[in-house]
Structure formats: C-alpha cells, structure tokens
Coordinates of C-alpha atoms and ligand atoms in Angstrom, one line a residue:
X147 CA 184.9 -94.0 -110.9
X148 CA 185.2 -90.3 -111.2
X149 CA 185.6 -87.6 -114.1
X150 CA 189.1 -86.7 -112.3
X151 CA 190.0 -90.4 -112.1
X152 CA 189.3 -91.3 -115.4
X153 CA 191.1 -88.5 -117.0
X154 CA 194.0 -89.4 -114.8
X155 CA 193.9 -92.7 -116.2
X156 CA 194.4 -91.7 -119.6
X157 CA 197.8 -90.8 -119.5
X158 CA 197.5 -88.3 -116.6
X159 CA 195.0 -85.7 -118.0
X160 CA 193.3 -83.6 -115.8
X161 CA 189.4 -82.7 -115.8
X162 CA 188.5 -79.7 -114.1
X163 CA 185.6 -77.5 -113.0
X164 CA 185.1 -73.6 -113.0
X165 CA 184.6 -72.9 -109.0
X166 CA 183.4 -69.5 -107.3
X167 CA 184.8 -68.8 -103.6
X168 CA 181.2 -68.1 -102.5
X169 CA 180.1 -72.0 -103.4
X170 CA 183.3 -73.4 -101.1
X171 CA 180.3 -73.2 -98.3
X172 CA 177.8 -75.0 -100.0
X173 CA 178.6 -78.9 -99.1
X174 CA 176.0 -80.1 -102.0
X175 CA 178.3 -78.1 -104.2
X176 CA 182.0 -79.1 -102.7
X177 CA 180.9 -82.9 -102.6
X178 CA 180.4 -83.2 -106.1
X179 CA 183.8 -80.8 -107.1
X180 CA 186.0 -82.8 -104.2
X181 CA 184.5 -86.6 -105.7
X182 CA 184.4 -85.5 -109.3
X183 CA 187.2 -83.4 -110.2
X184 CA 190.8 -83.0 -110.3
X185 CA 191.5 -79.4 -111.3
X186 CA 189.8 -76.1 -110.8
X187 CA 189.7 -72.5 -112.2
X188 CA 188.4 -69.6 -110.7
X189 CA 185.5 -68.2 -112.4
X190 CA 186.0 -64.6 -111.7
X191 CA 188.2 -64.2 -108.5
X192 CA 191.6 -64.0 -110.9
X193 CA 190.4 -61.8 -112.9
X194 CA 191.7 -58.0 -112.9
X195 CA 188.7 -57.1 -111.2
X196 CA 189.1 -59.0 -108.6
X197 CA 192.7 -59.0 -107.9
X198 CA 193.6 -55.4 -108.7
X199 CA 190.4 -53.4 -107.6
X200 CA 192.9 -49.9 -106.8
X201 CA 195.3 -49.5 -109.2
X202 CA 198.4 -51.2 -106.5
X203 CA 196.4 -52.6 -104.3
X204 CA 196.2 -55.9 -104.4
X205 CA 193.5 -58.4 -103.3
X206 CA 193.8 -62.1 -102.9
X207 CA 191.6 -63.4 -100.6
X208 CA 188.7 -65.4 -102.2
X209 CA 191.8 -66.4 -104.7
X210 CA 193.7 -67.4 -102.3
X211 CA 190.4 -69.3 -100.4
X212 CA 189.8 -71.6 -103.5
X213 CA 193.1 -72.3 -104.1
X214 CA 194.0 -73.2 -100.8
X215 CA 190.7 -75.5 -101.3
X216 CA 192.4 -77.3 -104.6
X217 CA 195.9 -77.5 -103.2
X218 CA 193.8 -79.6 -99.3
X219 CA 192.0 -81.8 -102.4
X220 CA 195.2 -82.4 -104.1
X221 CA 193.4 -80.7 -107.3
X222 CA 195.5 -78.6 -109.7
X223 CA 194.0 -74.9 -110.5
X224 CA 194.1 -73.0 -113.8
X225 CA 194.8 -69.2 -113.2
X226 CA 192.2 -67.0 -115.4
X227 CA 193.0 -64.6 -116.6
X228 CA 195.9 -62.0 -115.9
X229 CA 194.9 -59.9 -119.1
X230 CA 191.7 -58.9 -120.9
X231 CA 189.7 -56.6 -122.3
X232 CA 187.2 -57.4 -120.0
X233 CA 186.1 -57.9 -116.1
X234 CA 188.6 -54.9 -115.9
X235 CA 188.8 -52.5 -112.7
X236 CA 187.3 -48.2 -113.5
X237 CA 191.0 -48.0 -112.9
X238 CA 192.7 -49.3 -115.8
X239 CA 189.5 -49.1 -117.8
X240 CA 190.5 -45.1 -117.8
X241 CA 193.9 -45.9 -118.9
X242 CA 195.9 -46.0 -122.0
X243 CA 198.9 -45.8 -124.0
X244 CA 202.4 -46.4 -122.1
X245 CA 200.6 -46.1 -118.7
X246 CA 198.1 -49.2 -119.3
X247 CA 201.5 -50.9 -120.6
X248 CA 203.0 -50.7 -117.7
X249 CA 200.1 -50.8 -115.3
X250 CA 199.5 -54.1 -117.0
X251 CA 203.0 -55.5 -117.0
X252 CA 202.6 -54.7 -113.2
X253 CA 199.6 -56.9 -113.2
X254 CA 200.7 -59.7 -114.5
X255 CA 203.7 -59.4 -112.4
X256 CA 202.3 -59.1 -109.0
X257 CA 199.7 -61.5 -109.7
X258 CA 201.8 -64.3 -111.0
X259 CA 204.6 -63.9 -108.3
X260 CA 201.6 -63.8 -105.8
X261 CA 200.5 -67.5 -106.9
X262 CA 203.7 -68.5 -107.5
X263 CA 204.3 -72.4 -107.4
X264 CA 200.6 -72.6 -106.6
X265 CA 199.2 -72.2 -110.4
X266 CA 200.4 -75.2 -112.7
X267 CA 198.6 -72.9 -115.5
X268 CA 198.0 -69.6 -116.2
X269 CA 195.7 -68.1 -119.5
X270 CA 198.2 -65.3 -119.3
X271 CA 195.8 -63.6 -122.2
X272 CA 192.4 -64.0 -122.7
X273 CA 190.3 -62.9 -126.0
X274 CA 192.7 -61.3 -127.6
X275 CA 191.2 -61.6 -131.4
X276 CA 188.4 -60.5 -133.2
X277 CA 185.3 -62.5 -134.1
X278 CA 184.2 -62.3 -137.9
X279 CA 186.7 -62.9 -140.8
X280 CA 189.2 -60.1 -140.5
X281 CA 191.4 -62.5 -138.6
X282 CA 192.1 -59.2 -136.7
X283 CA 193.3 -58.4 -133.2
X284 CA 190.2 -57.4 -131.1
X285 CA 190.6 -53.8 -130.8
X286 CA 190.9 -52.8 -127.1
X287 CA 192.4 -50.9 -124.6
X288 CA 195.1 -53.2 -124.2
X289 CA 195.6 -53.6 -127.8
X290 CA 196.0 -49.7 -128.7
X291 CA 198.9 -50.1 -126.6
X292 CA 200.9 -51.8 -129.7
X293 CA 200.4 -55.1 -131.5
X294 CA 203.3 -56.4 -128.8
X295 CA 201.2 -56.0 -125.8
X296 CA 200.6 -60.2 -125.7
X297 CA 204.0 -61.0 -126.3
X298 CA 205.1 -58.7 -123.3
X299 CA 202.7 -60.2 -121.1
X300 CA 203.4 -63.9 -121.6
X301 CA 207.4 -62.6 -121.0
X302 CA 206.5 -61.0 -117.9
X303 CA 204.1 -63.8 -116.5
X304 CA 207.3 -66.0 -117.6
X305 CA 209.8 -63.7 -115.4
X306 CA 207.3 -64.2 -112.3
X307 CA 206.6 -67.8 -112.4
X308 CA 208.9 -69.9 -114.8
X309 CA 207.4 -73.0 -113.4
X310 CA 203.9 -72.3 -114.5
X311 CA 202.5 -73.5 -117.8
X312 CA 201.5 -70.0 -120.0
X313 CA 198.5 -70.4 -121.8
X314 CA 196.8 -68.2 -124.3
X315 CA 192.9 -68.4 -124.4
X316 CA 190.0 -68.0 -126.5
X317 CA 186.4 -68.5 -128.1
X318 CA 185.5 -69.0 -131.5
X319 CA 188.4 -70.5 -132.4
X320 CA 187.2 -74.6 -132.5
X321 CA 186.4 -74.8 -136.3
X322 CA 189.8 -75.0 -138.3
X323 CA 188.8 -73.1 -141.4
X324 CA 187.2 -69.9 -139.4
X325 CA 189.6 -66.9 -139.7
X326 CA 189.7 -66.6 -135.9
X327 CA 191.1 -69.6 -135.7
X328 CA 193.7 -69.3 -138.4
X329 CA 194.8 -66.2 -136.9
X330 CA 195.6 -67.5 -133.5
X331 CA 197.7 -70.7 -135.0
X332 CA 199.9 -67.6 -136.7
X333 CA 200.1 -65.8 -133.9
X334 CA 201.2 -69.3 -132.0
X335 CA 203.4 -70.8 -134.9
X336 CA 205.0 -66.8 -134.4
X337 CA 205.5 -67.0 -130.9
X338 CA 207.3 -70.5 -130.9
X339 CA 209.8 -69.5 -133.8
X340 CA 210.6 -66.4 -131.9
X341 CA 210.9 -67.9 -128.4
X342 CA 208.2 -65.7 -126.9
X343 CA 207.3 -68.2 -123.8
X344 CA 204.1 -69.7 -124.6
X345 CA 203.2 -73.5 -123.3
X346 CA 199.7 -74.0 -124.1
X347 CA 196.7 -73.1 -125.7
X348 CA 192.8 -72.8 -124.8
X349 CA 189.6 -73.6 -126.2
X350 CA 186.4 -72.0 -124.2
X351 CA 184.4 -74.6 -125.7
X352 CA 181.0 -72.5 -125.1
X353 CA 178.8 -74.5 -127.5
X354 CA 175.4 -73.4 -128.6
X355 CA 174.2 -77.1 -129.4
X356 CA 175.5 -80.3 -130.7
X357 CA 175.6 -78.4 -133.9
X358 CA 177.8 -75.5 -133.3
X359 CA 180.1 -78.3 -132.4
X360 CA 182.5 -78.5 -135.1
X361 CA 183.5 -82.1 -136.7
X362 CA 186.9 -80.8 -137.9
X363 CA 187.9 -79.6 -133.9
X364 CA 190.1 -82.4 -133.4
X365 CA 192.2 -81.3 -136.6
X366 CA 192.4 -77.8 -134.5
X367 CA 193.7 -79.7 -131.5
X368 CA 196.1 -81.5 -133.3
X369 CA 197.7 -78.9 -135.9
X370 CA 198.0 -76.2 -132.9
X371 CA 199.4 -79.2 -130.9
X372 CA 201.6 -79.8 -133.8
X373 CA 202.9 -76.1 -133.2
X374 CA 204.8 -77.6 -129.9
X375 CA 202.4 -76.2 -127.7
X376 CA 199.7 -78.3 -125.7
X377 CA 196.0 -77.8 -125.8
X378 CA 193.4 -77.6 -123.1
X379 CA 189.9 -77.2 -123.1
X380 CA 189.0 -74.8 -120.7
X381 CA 185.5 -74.0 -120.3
X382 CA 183.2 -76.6 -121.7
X383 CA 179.5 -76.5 -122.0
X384 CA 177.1 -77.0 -124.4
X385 CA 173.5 -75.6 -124.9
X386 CA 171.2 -78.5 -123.4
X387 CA 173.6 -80.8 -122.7
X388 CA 173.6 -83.2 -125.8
X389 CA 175.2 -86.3 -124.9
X390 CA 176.8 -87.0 -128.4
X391 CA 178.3 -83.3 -128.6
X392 CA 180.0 -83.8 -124.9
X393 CA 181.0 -87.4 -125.9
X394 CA 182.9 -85.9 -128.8
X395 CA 184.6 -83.3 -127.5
X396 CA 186.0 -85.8 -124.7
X397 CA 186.7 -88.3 -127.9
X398 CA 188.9 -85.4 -129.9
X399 CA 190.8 -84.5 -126.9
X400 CA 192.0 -88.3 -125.9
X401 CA 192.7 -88.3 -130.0
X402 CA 195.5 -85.6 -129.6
X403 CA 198.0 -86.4 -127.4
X404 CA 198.7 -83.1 -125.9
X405 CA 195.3 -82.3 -125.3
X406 CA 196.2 -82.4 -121.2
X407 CA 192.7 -80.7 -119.8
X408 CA 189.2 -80.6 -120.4
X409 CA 187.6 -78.0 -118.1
X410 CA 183.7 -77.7 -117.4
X411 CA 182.9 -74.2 -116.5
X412 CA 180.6 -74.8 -113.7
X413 CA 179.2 -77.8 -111.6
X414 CA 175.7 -77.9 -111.7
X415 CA 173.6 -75.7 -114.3
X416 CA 172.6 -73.8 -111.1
X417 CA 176.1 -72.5 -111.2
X418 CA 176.5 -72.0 -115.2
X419 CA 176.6 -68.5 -116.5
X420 CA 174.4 -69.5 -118.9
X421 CA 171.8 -71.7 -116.0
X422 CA 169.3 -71.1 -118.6
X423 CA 170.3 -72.9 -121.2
X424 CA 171.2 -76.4 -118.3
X425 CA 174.7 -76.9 -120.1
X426 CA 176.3 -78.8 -117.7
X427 CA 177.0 -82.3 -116.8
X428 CA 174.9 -82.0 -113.0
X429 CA 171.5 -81.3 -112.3
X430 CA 171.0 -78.3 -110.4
X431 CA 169.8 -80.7 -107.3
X432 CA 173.5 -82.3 -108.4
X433 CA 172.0 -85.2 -110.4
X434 CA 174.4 -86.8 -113.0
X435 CA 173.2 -86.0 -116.2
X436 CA 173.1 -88.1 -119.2
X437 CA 176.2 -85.8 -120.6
X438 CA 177.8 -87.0 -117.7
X439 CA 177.9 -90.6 -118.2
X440 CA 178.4 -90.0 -121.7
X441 CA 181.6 -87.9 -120.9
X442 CA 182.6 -90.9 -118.2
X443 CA 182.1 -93.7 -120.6
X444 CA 184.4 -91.9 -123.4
X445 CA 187.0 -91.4 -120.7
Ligands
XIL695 C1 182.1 -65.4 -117.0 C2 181.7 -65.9 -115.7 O1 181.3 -67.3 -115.8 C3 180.6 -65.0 -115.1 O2 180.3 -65.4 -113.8 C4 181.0 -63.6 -115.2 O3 179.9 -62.8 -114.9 C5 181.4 -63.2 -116.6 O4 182.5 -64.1 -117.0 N1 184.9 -66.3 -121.3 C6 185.7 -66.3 -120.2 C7 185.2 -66.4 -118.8 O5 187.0 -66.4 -120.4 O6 186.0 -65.7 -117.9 C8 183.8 -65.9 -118.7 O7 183.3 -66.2 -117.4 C9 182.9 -66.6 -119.8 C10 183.4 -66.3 -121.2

C-alpha cells in the first residue's frame, strides 16, 4: 500500500507532498509523488511572488502546470499562501496603509477566482503571529494596515471561491501551553463566534528533532478542532527523520477526528528546504526511509 491509500482508508484523510513545477520533469521524482501521494501543495509557485510579480499582472503558469498535474493524478492540492509577510513581490513590499489593503484584497481575489473549483484548500493567511510570549500579531506590512487585515482576507478569499476550504496557517503553534499557540485558538474561537469564514487550521510541523516534538500536540489538534474548525498538518518534517517523532505525529492526527491532512513538505531530502538536515520520509536516490514505514504502519 501507499501513504495516499492508507490515509484514504482512515476515514478519507488525505496525505500530501510539497511539489515544485521544476521537479514535474524529473520521472524519479513524479513516480514516487504519483504512487505515494494523494494531495499536493505548491512550494512556492502560489505564493505572492509568484503569482503577482507586477502589481496587476498576473502569472499562473507553473501554478497552473502542477495543478493540472494533481487534478490528471486525481490528487487534491492545497493553495499556499494568498497572504504573508513573506515571498512578497518589490511591489507590494513598497506599499502600505490603505493601498497594501486593497492591493491585497485584490490578491486574494484574483488569485482565488483564478483557481477556482480547482483548490479544495486554501492557507488564506500564513504567519500571521509573533514568536515569543507576547501572544502578539507579527508586526508586518500587512499588519500596519489594521488588526482586521486577516479577517478581510479570509472574507474576500470566501467571496471568490465559496467552495474552497479557508485555512489559516502557522509555525510554532504545536505545544498547547506556548503563547503562540494560545493566541491563534483566540483569534479562531473569535472568528467562529463572529462568522468570519474560516474552515480549517494548519500546523507547519517543521520539527527540529524528536524532541521539539511536543507530547501535548494532539490536545492542540483536538481543542482547536473543538472550535468547529478542522485541522491539517501542512508541512511536516523533522530534523533526521526519527521514526518515533513521525509515528506520533501520524498517531495524534488519526486521534482527532477532524485532523483531515497530514502534508510532508518535500519528497525526497534532496528536495527539502532544509536537505541538510535529511527530514524527509525518501532518500534522496528515493529510498523509503525508516520514517516512512514507520508513518505507513501507524496509518
Ligand atoms: C519555503 C520553501 O520550501 C522554500 O523553497 C522557499 O525558499 C522558502 O519557503 N513556511 C512556509 C513555507 O509556509 O512556504 C516555507 O517554504 C517554509 C516555511
């Protein structure tokens, strides 16, 4: 059997893969996402970046090129990210106030009605809080643009796509008791008595080791699921590969049941962002590791 398989199996989950558009060549790289997988992200090519290099001029194509590849593998994709403080074009990095408001809103607009009916996800914000203990909005362009910047941007990705699932997404936020954490679950327990359109939330999941693992991250899953939101998460790897810390992420999210996706961000540790610290379930010659089977025995 098959990561994608077995997460189907357990009450239709998915498990899914960061992908770049300049790997869709590389058949050592597509036969292990098209046997293994059953969702994809884009890595970078949805980010504001990429999609919006001239301020309204928009650019889809290596976008469009994986997605086309999920939808011929029958593979669901996970839009990332429509906004950040990050990965942004000179453009908008230049702008502020009511201007990056609405040059934003634009964003999120255009891109959203562009992958319409073709995203079952989207991380409509991205790393939108503060590390540390303040519990404090990360301070950013975007967010000198008024405490109501996320809010607007989950109501206008709603507007351009109310069939897509809105996510909102961040690091640092898997131990229950770190203010990070605390300070999203207000922001989401906020959102859903207010009916601002929010659907699910992610955990990165970038792990340092088996000991920056948290034991209490299933209580996380469970009390943001408890919010009425479901959780995902979105992009998965772990210093080394321990087997035991990859078997029990997989373990807490089958334990919650709206934990839907569990996302790896990358294929082999060739591809990893981080290919120097091999965090991934595949050998860069696209081995199975022993993460692998652990993750495909707790399935
Ligand atoms: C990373 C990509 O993997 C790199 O290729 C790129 O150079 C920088 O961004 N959090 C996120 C992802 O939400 O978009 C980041 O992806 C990793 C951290």
């Amino acid at each position: 059997t098959t990561l994608g398989a077995s997460a189907a199996a357990r009450d239709s989950r998915v498990f899914g893969t960061a992908v770049a558009a300049s790997k869709l060549s590389d058949t050592a790289y597509t036969t292990i996402l098209n046997r293994e997988f059953n969702a994809v992200t884009p890595e970078n090519e949805m980010k504001i970046d990429a999609t919006e290099p001239q301020r309204g001029q928009f650019s889809y194509g290596n976008a469009d090129r994986i997605v086309a590849h999920a939808r011929g593998q029958g593979m669901r994709v996970r839009g990332h990210t429509l906004a950040w403080h990050s990965q942004q074009p000179g453009w908008m990095q230049s702008l502020s106030g009511s201007t990056l408001r609405s040059a934003m809103l634009n964003h999120v607009t255009q891109v959203a009605t562009h992958f319409k009916g073709q995203v079952a996800w989207w991380d409509v914000v991205n790393e939108a809080f503060a590390d540390g203990s303040s519990g404090a909005r990360r301070d950013s362009n975007l967010q000198r643009t008024g405490n109501d910047w996320i809010e607007a941007a989950f109501t206008a990705a709603r507007a351009a796509d109310p069939s897509a699932k809105l996510c909102y997404n961040d690091y640092n936020t898997d131990n229950w008791s770190a203010a990070k954490t605390q300070a999203v679950y207000r922001m989401v327990q906020d959102f859903k008595n207010r009916g601002v359109p929010i659907d699910c939330v992610g955990f990165q999941a970038h792990f340092t080791g088996g000991s920056s693992y948290p034991s209490n991250f299933r209580t996380t899953l469970s009390s943001f699921a408890a919010l009425g939101v479901d959780v995902h998460i979105t992009e998965l790897d772990i210093t080394n590969a321990p087997a035991a810390a990859y078997t029990s992420v997989t373990n807490d999210c089958l334990a919650v049941p709206r934990c839907r996706a569990i996302t790896v961000w990358g294929i082999r540790d060739s591809d990893s962002w981080r290919s120097g610290e091999s965090p991934l379930l595949f050998t860069s010659s696209g081995g199975k590791k022993a993460a692998y089977t652990a993750v495909l025995t707790a399935l």
